[in-house]
CSV table of C-alpha atoms and ligand atoms in Angstrom, one decimal:
chain,number,residue,atom,x,y,z
D,2,MET,CA,126.8,70.1,49.6
D,3,SER,CA,124.8,69.9,52.8
D,4,GLY,CA,126.6,69.4,56.1
D,5,PHE,CA,123.4,68.0,57.7
D,6,SER,CA,123.6,64.3,58.5
D,7,PRO,CA,120.5,62.1,58.9
D,8,GLU,CA,121.6,61.4,62.5
D,9,TRP,CA,121.8,65.1,63.4
D,10,LEU,CA,118.3,65.7,61.9
D,11,ALA,CA,116.9,62.7,63.7
D,12,LEU,CA,118.4,63.9,67.0
D,13,ARG,CA,116.8,67.4,66.6
D,14,GLU,CA,113.4,66.3,65.4
D,15,PRO,CA,111.7,65.8,68.8
D,16,ALA,CA,113.0,69.2,70.0
D,17,ASP,CA,111.8,70.8,66.7
D,18,HIS,CA,108.3,69.4,67.0
D,19,ALA,CA,108.1,70.5,70.7
D,20,ALA,CA,109.2,74.0,69.7
D,21,ILE,CA,106.8,74.8,66.8
D,22,ASN,CA,104.7,77.8,67.6
D,23,ALA,CA,101.1,76.7,68.3
D,24,GLN,CA,99.5,80.1,67.3
D,25,VAL,CA,101.1,80.1,63.9
D,26,ARG,CA,100.2,76.5,63.3
D,27,LEU,CA,96.6,77.0,64.4
D,28,GLU,CA,96.3,79.9,61.9
D,29,LEU,CA,97.7,77.7,59.1
D,30,VAL,CA,95.2,75.0,60.1
D,31,ARG,CA,92.5,77.6,59.9
D,32,VAL,CA,93.5,79.0,56.4
D,33,LEU,CA,93.8,75.4,55.0
D,34,ALA,CA,90.6,74.1,56.6
D,35,GLY,CA,88.4,74.3,53.6
D,36,LYS,CA,91.0,72.8,51.2
D,37,ALA,CA,90.3,69.2,50.4
D,38,SER,CA,93.4,67.1,49.5
D,39,PRO,CA,95.9,69.9,49.8
D,40,LYS,CA,99.2,69.8,47.8
D,41,VAL,CA,102.2,70.7,49.9
D,42,VAL,CA,105.9,71.3,48.8
D,43,ASP,CA,108.5,71.1,51.5
D,44,LEU,CA,111.7,73.0,50.5
D,45,GLY,CA,114.9,71.7,52.1
D,46,CYS,CA,113.0,68.7,53.5
D,47,GLY,CA,116.0,66.9,55.0
D,48,ALA,CA,114.8,63.5,56.3
D,49,GLY,CA,111.2,64.6,56.4
D,50,SER,CA,110.8,66.1,59.9
D,51,ASN,CA,108.4,68.8,58.7
D,52,LEU,CA,106.2,66.3,56.9
D,53,ARG,CA,105.9,64.2,60.1
D,54,GLY,CA,105.3,67.3,62.3
D,55,LEU,CA,102.8,69.1,60.1
D,56,SER,CA,100.8,66.5,58.2
D,57,PRO,CA,98.7,65.3,61.2
D,58,TRP,CA,97.3,68.9,61.4
D,59,LEU,CA,96.2,69.3,57.8
D,60,PRO,CA,93.1,68.1,55.9
D,61,ALA,CA,93.0,64.6,54.7
D,62,GLY,CA,94.2,63.3,51.3
D,63,GLN,CA,97.4,65.4,51.3
D,64,SER,CA,100.1,65.1,48.6
D,65,TRP,CA,103.5,66.2,49.7
D,66,THR,CA,106.6,66.8,47.5
D,67,LEU,CA,109.8,66.7,49.5
D,68,VAL,CA,112.6,68.7,47.9
D,69,ASP,CA,116.3,68.6,48.8
D,70,TYR,CA,119.6,68.7,46.9
D,71,ASP,CA,121.0,66.0,49.2
D,72,GLN,CA,120.0,62.5,47.8
D,73,ARG,CA,121.2,60.8,51.0
D,74,LEU,CA,118.6,62.8,53.0
D,75,LEU,CA,115.9,62.2,50.5
D,76,ASP,CA,116.7,58.4,50.8
D,77,ALA,CA,116.5,58.7,54.6
D,78,ALA,CA,113.1,60.5,54.3
D,79,GLN,CA,111.8,57.8,52.0
D,80,ALA,CA,113.1,55.0,54.3
D,81,ARG,CA,111.4,56.6,57.3
D,82,VAL,CA,108.1,57.0,55.5
D,83,ALA,CA,108.3,53.3,54.3
D,84,ARG,CA,109.1,52.1,57.9
D,85,SER,CA,106.3,54.1,59.5
D,86,PRO,CA,103.7,55.0,56.9
D,87,LEU,CA,102.0,58.3,57.6
D,88,SER,CA,98.6,57.7,59.1
D,89,PRO,CA,95.6,59.3,57.5
D,90,SER,CA,94.7,62.7,59.0
D,91,PRO,CA,93.0,61.9,62.3
D,92,ARG,CA,90.6,64.7,61.4
D,93,GLU,CA,88.7,63.1,58.4
D,94,GLY,CA,90.5,59.9,57.3
D,95,GLY,CA,92.3,59.6,53.9
D,96,GLY,CA,95.9,58.9,53.2
D,97,THR,CA,98.9,61.1,52.6
D,98,SER,CA,101.1,60.5,49.5
D,99,VAL,CA,104.7,61.6,49.3
D,100,THR,CA,107.0,62.1,46.3
D,101,TYR,CA,110.7,63.0,46.5
D,102,ARG,CA,112.5,65.4,44.3
D,103,GLN,CA,116.2,66.2,44.1
D,104,ALA,CA,116.8,69.8,43.3
D,105,ASP,CA,119.2,72.6,44.2
D,106,PHE,CA,117.3,75.9,44.6
D,107,SER,CA,120.3,78.0,45.5
D,108,ALA,CA,119.8,80.1,42.3
D,109,GLY,CA,116.3,80.9,43.4
D,110,ASP,CA,114.5,79.1,40.6
D,111,PHE,CA,111.5,78.1,42.7
D,112,ALA,CA,108.7,78.4,40.2
D,113,PRO,CA,109.0,74.8,38.7
D,114,LEU,CA,109.4,73.3,42.2
D,115,ILE,CA,106.3,74.8,43.7
D,116,ALA,CA,104.0,74.8,40.7
D,117,GLY,CA,100.5,73.5,41.7
D,118,ALA,CA,101.1,73.6,45.4
D,119,ASP,CA,98.5,75.0,47.8
D,120,LEU,CA,101.1,75.3,50.6
D,121,VAL,CA,104.8,76.0,50.3
D,122,THR,CA,106.6,75.1,53.5
D,123,ALA,CA,110.0,74.7,55.0
D,124,ALA,CA,111.7,74.0,58.4
D,125,ALA,CA,115.0,75.2,59.6
D,126,LEU,CA,116.0,76.5,56.2
D,127,PHE,CA,115.7,80.2,55.7
D,128,ASP,CA,118.6,81.3,58.0
D,129,LEU,CA,120.8,79.6,55.4
D,130,VAL,CA,119.3,81.5,52.5
D,131,SER,CA,120.4,85.0,51.2
D,132,VAL,CA,118.1,88.0,51.2
D,133,PRO,CA,118.0,88.1,47.3
D,134,VAL,CA,117.0,84.4,47.1
D,135,ILE,CA,114.3,85.1,49.8
D,136,GLY,CA,113.0,87.8,47.4
D,137,LYS,CA,112.9,85.3,44.6
D,138,LEU,CA,111.0,82.8,46.7
D,139,ALA,CA,108.4,85.5,47.6
D,140,ASP,CA,108.1,86.4,43.9
D,141,ALA,CA,107.4,82.8,43.0
D,142,VAL,CA,104.9,82.1,45.9
D,143,THR,CA,103.0,85.3,45.5
D,144,ALA,CA,102.8,85.0,41.7
D,145,ASN,CA,100.6,81.9,42.3
D,146,ARG,CA,98.9,83.3,45.4
D,147,GLN,CA,100.0,80.2,47.4
D,148,ILE,CA,100.2,80.0,51.2
D,149,PHE,CA,103.6,80.0,52.7
D,150,CYS,CA,104.7,78.7,56.1
D,151,THR,CA,108.2,78.3,57.5
D,152,VAL,CA,109.2,77.2,61.0
D,153,LEU,CA,112.3,77.2,63.1
D,154,THR,CA,114.2,79.9,61.5
D,155,TYR,CA,117.1,80.9,63.8
D,156,ASP,CA,116.7,84.4,65.2
D,157,GLY,CA,120.1,85.2,66.7
D,158,ILE,CA,119.0,84.8,70.4
D,159,ALA,CA,120.7,82.2,72.5
D,160,SER,CA,121.4,81.8,76.2
D,161,PHE,CA,123.2,79.3,78.3
D,162,LEU,CA,122.9,78.1,81.9
D,163,PRO,CA,125.0,78.0,84.0
D,164,GLU,CA,126.4,81.3,82.7
D,165,HIS,CA,130.0,81.8,81.5
D,166,PRO,CA,131.8,85.1,80.9
D,167,LEU,CA,132.3,84.1,77.2
D,168,ASP,CA,128.6,83.4,76.4
D,169,ARG,CA,128.1,86.8,74.8
D,170,ALA,CA,131.2,86.6,72.6
D,171,MET,CA,130.3,83.0,71.6
D,172,ARG,CA,126.8,84.1,70.6
D,173,GLU,CA,128.1,87.1,68.6
D,174,ALA,CA,130.7,85.1,66.8
D,175,PHE,CA,128.2,82.3,66.1
D,176,ASN,CA,125.8,84.9,64.6
D,177,ARG,CA,128.5,86.2,62.3
D,178,HIS,CA,129.2,82.6,61.2
D,179,GLN,CA,125.4,82.2,60.5
D,180,GLN,CA,125.7,85.0,58.0
D,181,THR,CA,128.5,83.4,55.9
D,182,ASP,CA,127.7,81.9,52.5
D,183,LYS,CA,125.7,78.6,52.9
D,184,GLY,CA,125.4,78.2,49.1
D,185,PHE,CA,123.0,81.0,48.4
D,186,GLY,CA,125.4,84.0,48.8
D,187,PRO,CA,125.8,85.7,52.2
D,188,ALA,CA,123.1,84.1,54.5
D,189,ALA,CA,120.4,86.1,56.0
D,190,GLY,CA,121.1,84.3,59.3
D,191,PRO,CA,119.3,85.9,62.3
D,192,ASN,CA,117.7,88.4,59.9
D,193,ALA,CA,115.9,85.8,57.8
D,194,THR,CA,112.5,86.1,59.3
D,195,GLU,CA,112.5,89.9,59.1
D,196,ALA,CA,113.6,89.5,55.4
D,197,LEU,CA,110.8,87.0,54.8
D,198,ALA,CA,108.2,89.3,56.5
D,199,GLN,CA,109.3,92.3,54.5
D,200,ALA,CA,109.3,90.3,51.2
D,201,PHE,CA,105.8,89.0,51.7
D,202,THR,CA,104.1,92.1,53.2
D,203,SER,CA,105.6,94.3,50.4
D,204,ARG,CA,104.0,91.9,47.9
D,205,GLY,CA,100.6,92.3,49.6
D,206,TYR,CA,100.5,89.3,51.8
D,207,ARG,CA,99.3,89.1,55.4
D,208,VAL,CA,102.1,87.9,57.7
D,209,ILE,CA,101.9,86.2,61.1
D,210,ARG,CA,105.1,85.5,63.0
D,211,ALA,CA,105.9,84.1,66.4
D,212,LYS,CA,108.7,82.6,68.4
D,213,SER,CA,109.5,78.9,68.6
D,214,PRO,CA,112.6,78.5,70.8
D,215,TRP,CA,114.4,75.3,71.6
D,216,VAL,CA,114.7,75.0,75.4
D,217,LEU,CA,117.3,72.2,75.6
D,218,ASP,CA,117.3,70.9,79.2
D,219,GLN,CA,117.8,67.4,80.5
D,220,THR,CA,115.0,66.2,78.3
D,221,PHE,CA,117.2,67.0,75.3
D,222,GLU,CA,120.6,66.3,76.9
D,223,ARG,CA,122.3,64.6,73.9
D,224,LEU,CA,121.1,67.3,71.5
D,225,ARG,CA,122.2,70.0,73.9
D,226,ARG,CA,125.7,68.6,74.2
D,227,GLU,CA,126.1,68.1,70.4
D,228,LEU,CA,124.7,71.6,69.8
D,229,ASP,CA,127.1,73.2,72.3
D,230,GLN,CA,130.0,71.4,70.6
D,231,GLY,CA,128.7,72.5,67.2
D,232,TRP,CA,128.6,76.1,68.4
D,233,ALA,CA,132.2,75.8,69.5
D,234,ASN,CA,133.3,74.4,66.2
D,235,ALA,CA,131.5,77.2,64.3
D,236,VAL,CA,133.0,79.9,66.5
D,237,ARG,CA,136.5,78.3,66.0
D,238,GLU,CA,136.0,78.7,62.2
D,239,THR,CA,135.4,82.4,62.6
D,240,GLY,CA,138.7,83.0,64.4
D,241,ALA,CA,136.8,85.6,66.5
D,242,VAL,CA,137.5,84.0,69.8
D,243,PRO,CA,140.9,82.5,70.8
D,244,VAL,CA,140.9,78.7,70.6
D,245,ARG,CA,142.0,78.3,74.3
D,246,GLU,CA,139.0,80.4,75.4
D,247,ILE,CA,136.6,78.3,73.3
D,248,GLU,CA,138.1,75.2,74.9
D,249,GLY,CA,137.4,76.6,78.4
D,250,TRP,CA,133.8,77.5,77.4
D,251,ILE,CA,133.0,74.0,76.0
D,252,ALA,CA,134.6,72.3,79.0
D,253,HIS,CA,132.4,74.4,81.3
D,254,ARG,CA,129.3,73.4,79.2
D,255,LEU,CA,130.1,69.7,79.1
D,256,ALA,CA,131.0,69.6,82.8
D,257,ALA,CA,127.7,71.1,84.0
D,258,GLN,CA,125.2,68.5,85.2
D,259,ASP,CA,122.1,70.7,84.8
D,260,ALA,CA,123.1,72.8,81.8
D,261,VAL,CA,120.4,74.4,79.6
D,262,THR,CA,120.9,75.9,76.2
D,263,VAL,CA,118.1,78.1,74.8
D,264,VAL,CA,118.2,78.8,71.0
D,265,GLY,CA,115.7,81.2,69.6
D,266,HIS,CA,113.7,80.5,66.4
D,267,GLU,CA,110.8,82.2,64.7
D,268,ASP,CA,107.9,80.7,62.7
D,269,LEU,CA,106.2,82.7,59.9
D,270,LEU,CA,102.9,82.3,58.0
D,271,ALA,CA,102.2,84.4,54.9
D,272,VAL,CA,98.7,84.3,53.3
D,273,PRO,CA,97.4,86.1,50.3
D,274,VAL,CA,94.7,88.7,51.2
X,322,SAM,C1,118.8,72.5,58.7
X,322,SAM,S1,118.4,71.3,57.5
X,322,SAM,C2,116.7,71.2,57.8
X,322,SAM,C3,116.1,69.9,57.2
X,322,SAM,C4,114.6,69.7,57.5
X,322,SAM,N1,113.8,70.7,57.0
X,322,SAM,C5,114.3,69.5,59.0
X,322,SAM,O1,113.7,70.4,59.6
X,322,SAM,O2,114.8,68.5,59.6
X,322,SAM,C6,118.5,72.3,56.0
X,322,SAM,C7,118.1,71.4,54.7
X,322,SAM,O3,118.2,72.3,53.6
X,322,SAM,C8,118.8,71.5,52.5
X,322,SAM,N2,119.4,72.5,51.6
X,322,SAM,C9,120.3,73.4,51.9
X,322,SAM,N3,120.7,74.1,50.8
X,322,SAM,C10,119.9,73.6,49.8
X,322,SAM,C11,119.8,73.9,48.4
X,322,SAM,N4,120.5,74.9,47.8
X,322,SAM,N5,118.9,73.3,47.6
X,322,SAM,C12,118.1,72.3,48.2
X,322,SAM,N6,118.2,71.9,49.5
X,322,SAM,C13,119.1,72.6,50.3
X,322,SAM,C14,119.8,70.7,53.2
X,322,SAM,O4,120.2,69.6,52.5
X,322,SAM,C15,119.1,70.3,54.5
X,322,SAM,O5,118.3,69.1,54.3
């Protein structure tokens, strides 16, 4: 089951929205522009961040289906929507409706989940997914000639200020941890966007991809501290770096007044040609 708490997802949401690549989003807006009342399926929706980030950009009268296997996160998403209803698209007026669906897609059975959607989307999901399941997703999406857009897939690039001699070893160990099984078989981790790009281009789609890094400076101080700690915990699990060295690294990160952590992501849009 998911290790993603509603609190963690809420903490990262502003940084996620700030990081989304404007070029990829603009192209998505362009390809969906003529589509009245689009139907959208958000895979691995968590507490609904992707809905809140993307819906203001899409045509009016949207119907979203939020899919996750974690009922606690679906409940959090529903509570947030109830607390602050989504405004009609500022572009044309017209409300956005949302339904919630609990489903585990680790076996790659996407077809019933995405049936009828104009757009299949996801955020911060595909680095968890295996290359074979990415292939199954591309099979299902391309069979229906649907549009696909995923954002914030970790790309293996990370840097830290102020620097520390262990930064490189920490990044390499973390990237290995990213490729362990997250429920889908060995995760694509930093190779996920390349796997998605190959899967969609080989099935005849046009693919656009561009970077969407987090730059976690003082604006995102709490997120930066929790993230650094999360990295230390993940690296500890790998056994690749001695525990005392990890403790030295995290102490250095937490002591720095003006620390910055940069985490690379990539966004990808795939469109039938
Ligand atoms: C990193 S979180 C991203 C959540 C959300 N998209 C966001 O941007 O805040 C990954 C999400 O994928 C969901 N997830 C992971 N494996 C899944 C699976 N096999 N089936 C359905 N959902 C899954 C998790 O429960 C979690 O909500």
